[in-house]
Short mmCIF file of C-alpha atoms in Angstrom, two decimals:
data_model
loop_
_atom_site.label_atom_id
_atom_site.label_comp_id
_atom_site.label_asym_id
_atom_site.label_seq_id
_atom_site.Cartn_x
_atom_site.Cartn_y
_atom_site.Cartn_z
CA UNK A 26 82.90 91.10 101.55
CA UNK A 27 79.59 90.95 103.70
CA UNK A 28 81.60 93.17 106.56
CA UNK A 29 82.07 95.49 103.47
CA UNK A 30 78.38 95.15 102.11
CA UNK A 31 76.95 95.62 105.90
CA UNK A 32 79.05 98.75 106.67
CA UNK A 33 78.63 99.98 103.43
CA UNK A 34 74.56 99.92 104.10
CA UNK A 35 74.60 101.43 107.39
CA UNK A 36 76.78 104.52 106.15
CA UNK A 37 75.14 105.09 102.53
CA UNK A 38 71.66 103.31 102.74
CA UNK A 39 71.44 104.43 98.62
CA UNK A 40 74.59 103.03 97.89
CA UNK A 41 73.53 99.54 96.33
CA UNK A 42 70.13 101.06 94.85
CA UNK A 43 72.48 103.82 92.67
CA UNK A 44 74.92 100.61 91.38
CA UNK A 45 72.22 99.00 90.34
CA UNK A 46 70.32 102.06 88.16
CA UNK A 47 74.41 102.46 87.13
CA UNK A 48 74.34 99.31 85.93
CA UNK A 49 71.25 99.05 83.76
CA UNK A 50 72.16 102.68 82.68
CA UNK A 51 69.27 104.80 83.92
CA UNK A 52 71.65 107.34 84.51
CA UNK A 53 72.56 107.53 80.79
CA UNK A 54 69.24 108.27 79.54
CA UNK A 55 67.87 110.81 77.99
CA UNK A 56 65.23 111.52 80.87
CA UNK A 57 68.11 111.56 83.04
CA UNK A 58 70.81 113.54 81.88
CA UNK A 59 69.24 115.44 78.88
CA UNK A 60 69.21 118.53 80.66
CA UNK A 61 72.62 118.45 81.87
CA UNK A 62 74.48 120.38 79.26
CA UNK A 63 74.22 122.67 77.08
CA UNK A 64 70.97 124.99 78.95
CA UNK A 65 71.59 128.34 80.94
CA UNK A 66 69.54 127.80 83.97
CA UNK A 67 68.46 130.88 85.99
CA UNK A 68 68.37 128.79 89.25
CA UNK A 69 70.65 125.36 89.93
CA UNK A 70 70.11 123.23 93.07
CA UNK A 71 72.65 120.59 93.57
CA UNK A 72 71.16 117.40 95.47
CA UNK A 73 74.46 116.59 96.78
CA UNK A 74 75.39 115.74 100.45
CA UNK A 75 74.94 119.15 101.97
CA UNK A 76 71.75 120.27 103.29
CA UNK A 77 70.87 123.78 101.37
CA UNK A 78 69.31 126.52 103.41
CA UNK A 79 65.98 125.95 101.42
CA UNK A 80 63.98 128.77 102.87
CA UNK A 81 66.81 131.29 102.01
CA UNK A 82 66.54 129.22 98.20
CA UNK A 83 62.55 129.90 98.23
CA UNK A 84 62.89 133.66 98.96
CA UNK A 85 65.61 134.20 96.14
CA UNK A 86 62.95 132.32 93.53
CA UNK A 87 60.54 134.59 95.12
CA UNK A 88 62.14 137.47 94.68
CA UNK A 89 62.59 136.88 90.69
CA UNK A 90 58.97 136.01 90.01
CA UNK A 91 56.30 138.06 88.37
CA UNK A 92 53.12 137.23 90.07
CA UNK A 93 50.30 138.58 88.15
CA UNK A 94 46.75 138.91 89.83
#
């Protein structure tokens, strides 16, 4: 089980952190999740393992915003 814990560590340093908000159910909170459903975003970034091409995100926001001087 500590060979399991240590590899665990080394290849998801977040791993244990996330069980434990899991646990005490931060992720079922309102703050959390109340946005999740039910609203028709104009823009979604996922925060997920892949790297997005952020400056290519910025410029698309860009491009939809009214800018008012």
């Amino acid at each position: 089980m500590i060979s399991w814990g240590e590899n665990k560590r080394m290849t998801d340093p977040g791993y244990f952190a996330r069980q434990l908000f899991n646990f005490f159910g931060v992720d079922d909170s309102e703050s959390e999740c109340g946005l999740d459903e039910g609203v028709d975003w104009d823009f979604v970034i996922s925060n997920d393992t892949e790297s997005p091409d952020i400056d290519s995100l910025v410029r698309l926001i860009q491009s939809h915003l009214i800018i008012n001087d």
